[in-house]
The first five atom37 places (N, CA, C, CB, O) and aatype in JSON, in Angstrom:
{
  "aatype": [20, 20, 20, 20, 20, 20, 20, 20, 20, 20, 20, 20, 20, 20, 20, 20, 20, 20, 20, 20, 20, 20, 20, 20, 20, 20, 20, 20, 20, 20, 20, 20, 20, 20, 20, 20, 20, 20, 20, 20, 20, 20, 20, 20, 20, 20, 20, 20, 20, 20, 20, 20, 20, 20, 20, 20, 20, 20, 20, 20, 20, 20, 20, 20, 20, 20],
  "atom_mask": [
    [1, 1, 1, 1, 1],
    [1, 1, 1, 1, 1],
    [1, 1, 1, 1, 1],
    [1, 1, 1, 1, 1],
    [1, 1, 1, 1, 1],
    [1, 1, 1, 1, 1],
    [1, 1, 1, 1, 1],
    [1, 1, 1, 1, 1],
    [1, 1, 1, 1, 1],
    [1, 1, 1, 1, 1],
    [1, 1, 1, 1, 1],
    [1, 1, 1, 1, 1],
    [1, 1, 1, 1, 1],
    [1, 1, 1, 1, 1],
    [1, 1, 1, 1, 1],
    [1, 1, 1, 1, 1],
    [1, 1, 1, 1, 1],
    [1, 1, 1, 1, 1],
    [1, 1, 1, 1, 1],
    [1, 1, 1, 1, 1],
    [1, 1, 1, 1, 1],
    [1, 1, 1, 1, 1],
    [1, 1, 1, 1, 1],
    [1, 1, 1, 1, 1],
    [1, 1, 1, 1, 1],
    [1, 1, 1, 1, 1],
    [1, 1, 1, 1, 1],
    [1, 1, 1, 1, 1],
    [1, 1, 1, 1, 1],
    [1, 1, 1, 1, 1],
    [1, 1, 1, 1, 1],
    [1, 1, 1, 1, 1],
    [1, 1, 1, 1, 1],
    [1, 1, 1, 1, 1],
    [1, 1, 1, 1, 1],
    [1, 1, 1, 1, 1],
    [1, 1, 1, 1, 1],
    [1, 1, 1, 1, 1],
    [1, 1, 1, 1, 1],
    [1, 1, 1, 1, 1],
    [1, 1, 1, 1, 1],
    [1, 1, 1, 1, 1],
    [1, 1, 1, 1, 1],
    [1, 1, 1, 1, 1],
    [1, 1, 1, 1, 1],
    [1, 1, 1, 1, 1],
    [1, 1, 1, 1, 1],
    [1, 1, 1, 1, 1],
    [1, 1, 1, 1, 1],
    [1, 1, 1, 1, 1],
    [1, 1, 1, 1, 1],
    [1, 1, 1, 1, 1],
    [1, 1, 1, 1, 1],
    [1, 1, 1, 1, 1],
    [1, 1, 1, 1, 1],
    [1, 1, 1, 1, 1],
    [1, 1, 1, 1, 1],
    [1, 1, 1, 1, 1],
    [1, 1, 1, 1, 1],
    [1, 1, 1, 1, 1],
    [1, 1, 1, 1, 1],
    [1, 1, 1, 1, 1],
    [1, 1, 1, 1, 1],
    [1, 1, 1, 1, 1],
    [1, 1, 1, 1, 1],
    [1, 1, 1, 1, 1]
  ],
  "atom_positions": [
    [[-13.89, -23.68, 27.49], [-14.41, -23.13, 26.25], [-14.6, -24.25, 25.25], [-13.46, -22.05, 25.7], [-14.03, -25.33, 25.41]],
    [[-15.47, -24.01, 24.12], [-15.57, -25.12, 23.4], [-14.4, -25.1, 22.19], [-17.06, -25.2, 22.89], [-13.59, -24.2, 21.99]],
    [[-14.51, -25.94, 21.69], [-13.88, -25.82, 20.58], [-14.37, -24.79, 19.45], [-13.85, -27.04, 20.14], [-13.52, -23.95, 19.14]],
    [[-15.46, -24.71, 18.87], [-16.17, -23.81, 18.13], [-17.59, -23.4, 18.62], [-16.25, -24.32, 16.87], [-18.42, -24.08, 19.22]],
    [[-17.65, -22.3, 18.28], [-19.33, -21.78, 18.66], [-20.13, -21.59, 17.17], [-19.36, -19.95, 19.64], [-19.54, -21.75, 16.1]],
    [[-21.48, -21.25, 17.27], [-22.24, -21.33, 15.69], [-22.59, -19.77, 15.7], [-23.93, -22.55, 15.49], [-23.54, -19.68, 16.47]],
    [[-22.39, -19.02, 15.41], [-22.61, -17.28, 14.97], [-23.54, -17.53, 14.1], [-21.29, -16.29, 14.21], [-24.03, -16.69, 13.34]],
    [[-23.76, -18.35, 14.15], [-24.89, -18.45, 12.15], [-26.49, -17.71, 12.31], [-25.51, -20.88, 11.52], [-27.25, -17.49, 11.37]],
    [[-26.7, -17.45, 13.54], [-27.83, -16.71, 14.22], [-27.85, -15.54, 14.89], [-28.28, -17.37, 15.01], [-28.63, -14.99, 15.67]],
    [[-26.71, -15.27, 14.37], [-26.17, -14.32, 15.02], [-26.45, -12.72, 14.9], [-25.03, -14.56, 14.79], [-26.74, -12.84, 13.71]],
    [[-26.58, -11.66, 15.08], [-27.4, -10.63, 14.63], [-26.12, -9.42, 14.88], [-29.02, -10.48, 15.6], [-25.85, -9.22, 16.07]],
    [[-25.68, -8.98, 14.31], [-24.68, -7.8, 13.3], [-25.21, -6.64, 14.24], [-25.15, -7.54, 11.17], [-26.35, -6.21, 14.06]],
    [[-24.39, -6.14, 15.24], [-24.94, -4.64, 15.87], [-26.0, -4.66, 16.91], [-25.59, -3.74, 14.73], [-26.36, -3.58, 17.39]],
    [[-26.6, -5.92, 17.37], [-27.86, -5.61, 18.16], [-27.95, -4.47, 19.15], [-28.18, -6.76, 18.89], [-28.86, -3.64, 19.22]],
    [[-26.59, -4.56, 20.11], [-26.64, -3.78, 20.66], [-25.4, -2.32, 20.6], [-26.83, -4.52, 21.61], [-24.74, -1.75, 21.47]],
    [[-25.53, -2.18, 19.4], [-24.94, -1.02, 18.87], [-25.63, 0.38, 19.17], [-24.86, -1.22, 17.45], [-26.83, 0.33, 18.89]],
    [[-25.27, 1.41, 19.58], [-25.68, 2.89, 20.16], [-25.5, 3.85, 19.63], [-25.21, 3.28, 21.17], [-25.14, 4.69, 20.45]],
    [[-25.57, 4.4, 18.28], [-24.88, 5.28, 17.61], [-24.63, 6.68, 19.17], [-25.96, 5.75, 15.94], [-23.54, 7.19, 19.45]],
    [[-25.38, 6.84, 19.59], [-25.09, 7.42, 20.3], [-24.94, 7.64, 21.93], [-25.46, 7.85, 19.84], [-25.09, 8.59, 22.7]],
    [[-24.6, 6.42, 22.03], [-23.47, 6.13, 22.95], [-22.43, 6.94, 23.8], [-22.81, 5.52, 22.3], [-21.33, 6.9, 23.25]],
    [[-22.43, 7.4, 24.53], [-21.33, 7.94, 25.19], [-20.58, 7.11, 26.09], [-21.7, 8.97, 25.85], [-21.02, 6.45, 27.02]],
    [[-18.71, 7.3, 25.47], [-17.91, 5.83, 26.54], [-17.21, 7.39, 27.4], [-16.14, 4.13, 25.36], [-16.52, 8.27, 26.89]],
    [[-17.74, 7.28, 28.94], [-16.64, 7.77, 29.96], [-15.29, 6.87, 30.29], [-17.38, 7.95, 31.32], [-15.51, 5.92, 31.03]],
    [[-14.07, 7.03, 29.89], [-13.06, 6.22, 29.9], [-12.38, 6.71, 31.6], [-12.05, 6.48, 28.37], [-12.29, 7.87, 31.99]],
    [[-11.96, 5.49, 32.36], [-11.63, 5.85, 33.34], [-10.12, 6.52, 32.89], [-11.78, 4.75, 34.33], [-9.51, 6.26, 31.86]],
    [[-9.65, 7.55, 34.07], [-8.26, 8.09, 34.47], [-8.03, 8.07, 35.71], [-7.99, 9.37, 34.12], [-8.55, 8.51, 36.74]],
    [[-7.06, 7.39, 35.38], [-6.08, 7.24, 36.66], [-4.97, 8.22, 37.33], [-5.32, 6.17, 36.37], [-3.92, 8.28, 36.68]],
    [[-5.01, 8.91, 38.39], [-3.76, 9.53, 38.48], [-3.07, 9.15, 39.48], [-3.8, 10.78, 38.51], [-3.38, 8.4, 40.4]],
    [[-1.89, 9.82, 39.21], [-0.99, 9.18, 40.4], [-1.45, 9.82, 41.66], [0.7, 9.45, 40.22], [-2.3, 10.7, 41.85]],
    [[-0.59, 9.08, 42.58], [-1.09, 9.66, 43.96], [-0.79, 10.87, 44.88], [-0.87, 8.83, 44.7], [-1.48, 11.34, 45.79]],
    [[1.12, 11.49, 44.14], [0.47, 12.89, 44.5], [-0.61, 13.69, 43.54], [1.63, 13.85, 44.65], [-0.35, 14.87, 43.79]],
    [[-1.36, 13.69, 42.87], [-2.14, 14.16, 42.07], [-3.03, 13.7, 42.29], [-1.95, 14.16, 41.05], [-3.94, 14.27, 41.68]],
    [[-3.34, 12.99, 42.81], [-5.01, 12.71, 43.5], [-5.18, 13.27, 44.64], [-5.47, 11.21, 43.85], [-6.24, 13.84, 44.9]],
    [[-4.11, 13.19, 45.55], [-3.99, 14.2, 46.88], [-3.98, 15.64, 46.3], [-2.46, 13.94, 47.87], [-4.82, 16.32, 46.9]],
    [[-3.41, 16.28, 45.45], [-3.28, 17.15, 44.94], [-5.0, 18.24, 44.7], [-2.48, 16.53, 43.83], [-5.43, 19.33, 45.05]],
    [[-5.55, 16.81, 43.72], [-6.84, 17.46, 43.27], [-8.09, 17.02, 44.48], [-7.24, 16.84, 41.56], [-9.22, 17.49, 44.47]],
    [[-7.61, 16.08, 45.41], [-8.57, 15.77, 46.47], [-8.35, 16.95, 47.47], [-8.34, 14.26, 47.14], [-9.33, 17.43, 48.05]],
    [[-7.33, 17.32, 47.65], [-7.69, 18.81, 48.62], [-8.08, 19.91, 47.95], [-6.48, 19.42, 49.43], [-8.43, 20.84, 48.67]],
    [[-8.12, 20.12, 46.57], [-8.6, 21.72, 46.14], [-10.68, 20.61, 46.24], [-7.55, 22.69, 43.59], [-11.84, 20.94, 46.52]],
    [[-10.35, 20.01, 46.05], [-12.13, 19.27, 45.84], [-12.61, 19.25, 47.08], [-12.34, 17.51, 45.25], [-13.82, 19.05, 47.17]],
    [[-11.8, 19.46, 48.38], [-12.12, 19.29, 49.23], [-12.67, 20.43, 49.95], [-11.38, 18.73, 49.59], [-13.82, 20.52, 50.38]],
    [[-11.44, 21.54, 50.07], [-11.61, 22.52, 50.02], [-13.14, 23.33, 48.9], [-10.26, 22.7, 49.79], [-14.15, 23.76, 49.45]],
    [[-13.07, 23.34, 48.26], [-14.04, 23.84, 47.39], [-15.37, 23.11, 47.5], [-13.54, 23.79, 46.03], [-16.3, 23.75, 47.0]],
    [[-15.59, 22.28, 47.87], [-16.87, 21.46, 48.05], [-17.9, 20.83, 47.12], [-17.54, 22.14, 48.66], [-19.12, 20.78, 46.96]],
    [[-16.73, 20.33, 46.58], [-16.66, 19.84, 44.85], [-16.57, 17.92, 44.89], [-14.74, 20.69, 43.9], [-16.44, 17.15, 45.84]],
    [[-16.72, 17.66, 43.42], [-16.52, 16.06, 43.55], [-14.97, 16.41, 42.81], [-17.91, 14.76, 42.53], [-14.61, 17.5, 42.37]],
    [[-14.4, 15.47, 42.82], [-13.02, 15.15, 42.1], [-13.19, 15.5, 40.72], [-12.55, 13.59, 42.19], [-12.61, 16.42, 40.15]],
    [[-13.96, 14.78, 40.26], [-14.18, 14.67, 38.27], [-14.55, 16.52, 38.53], [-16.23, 13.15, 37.25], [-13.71, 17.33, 38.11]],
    [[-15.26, 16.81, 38.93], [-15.59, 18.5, 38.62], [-14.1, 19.46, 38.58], [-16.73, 19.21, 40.12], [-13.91, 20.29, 37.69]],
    [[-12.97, 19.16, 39.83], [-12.06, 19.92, 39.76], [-11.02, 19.63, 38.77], [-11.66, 20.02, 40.87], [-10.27, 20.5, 38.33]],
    [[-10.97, 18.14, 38.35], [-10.26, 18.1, 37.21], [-10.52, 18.25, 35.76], [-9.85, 17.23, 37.29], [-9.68, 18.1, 34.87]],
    [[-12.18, 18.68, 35.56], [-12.25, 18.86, 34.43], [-12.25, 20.91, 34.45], [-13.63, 17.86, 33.86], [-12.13, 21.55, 33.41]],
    [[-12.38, 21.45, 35.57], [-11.74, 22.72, 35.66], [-10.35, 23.03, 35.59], [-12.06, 23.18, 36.67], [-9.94, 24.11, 35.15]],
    [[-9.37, 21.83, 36.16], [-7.83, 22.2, 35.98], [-7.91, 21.86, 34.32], [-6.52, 21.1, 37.06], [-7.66, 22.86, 33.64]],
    [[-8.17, 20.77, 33.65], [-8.34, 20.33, 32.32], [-8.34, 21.96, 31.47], [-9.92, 19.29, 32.18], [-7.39, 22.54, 30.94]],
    [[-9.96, 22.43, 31.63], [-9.92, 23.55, 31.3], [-9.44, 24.77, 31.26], [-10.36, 23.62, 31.44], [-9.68, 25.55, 30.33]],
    [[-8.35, 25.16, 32.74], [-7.55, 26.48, 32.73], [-6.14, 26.63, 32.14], [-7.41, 26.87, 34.05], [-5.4, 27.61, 32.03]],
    [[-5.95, 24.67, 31.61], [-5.14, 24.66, 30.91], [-5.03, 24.62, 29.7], [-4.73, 24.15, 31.18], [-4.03, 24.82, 29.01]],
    [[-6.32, 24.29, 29.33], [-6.29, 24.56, 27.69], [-6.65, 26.35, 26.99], [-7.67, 23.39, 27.03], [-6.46, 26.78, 25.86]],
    [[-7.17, 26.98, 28.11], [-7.06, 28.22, 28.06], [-5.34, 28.97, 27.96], [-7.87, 28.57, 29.29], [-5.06, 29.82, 27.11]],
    [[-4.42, 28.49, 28.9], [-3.41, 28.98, 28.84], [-2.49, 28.55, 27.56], [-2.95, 28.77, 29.99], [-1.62, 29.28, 27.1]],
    [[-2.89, 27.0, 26.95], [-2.56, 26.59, 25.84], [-2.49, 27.46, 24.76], [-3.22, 25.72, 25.61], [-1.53, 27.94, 24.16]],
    [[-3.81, 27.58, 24.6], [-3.97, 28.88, 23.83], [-3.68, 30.25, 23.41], [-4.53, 29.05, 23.96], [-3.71, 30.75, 22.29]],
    [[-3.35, 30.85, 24.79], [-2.69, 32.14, 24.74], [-1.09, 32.18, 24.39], [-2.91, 32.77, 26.09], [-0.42, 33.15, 24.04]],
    [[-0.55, 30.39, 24.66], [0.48, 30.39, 24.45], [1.05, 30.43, 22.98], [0.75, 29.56, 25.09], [2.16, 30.65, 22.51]],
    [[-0.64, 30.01, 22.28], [0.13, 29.53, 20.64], [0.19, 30.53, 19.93], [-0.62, 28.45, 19.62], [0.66, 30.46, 18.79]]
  ]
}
């Protein structure tokens, strides 16, 4: 690396996105990937689809709980 670089040309946001969408990875552990890889499997689903359905039947039950 150098010692200093020159920003003096530098342009503020070029590649800024106001609308942007960041998918952040998740990691789960591995009984829980076995877990959600056999209902995905079974069901004939991708992974991200069955966990954003478990995601969802739990924020439903969240709810009924409050």
């Amino acid at each position: 690396m150098r010692k200093e670089y020159d920003f003096s040309k530098g342009e503020r946001g070029k590649f800024y996105n106001s609308e942007a969408q960041l998918n952040l990875p998740i990691y789960l552990d591995a009984d829980n990937l076995s877990f959600v890889e056999k209902i995905a499997e079974r069901k004939d689903l991708d992974i991200t689809t069955v966990v954003n359905e478990l995601i969802r039947s739990d924020r439903e039950l969240a709810k009924v709980i409050e």
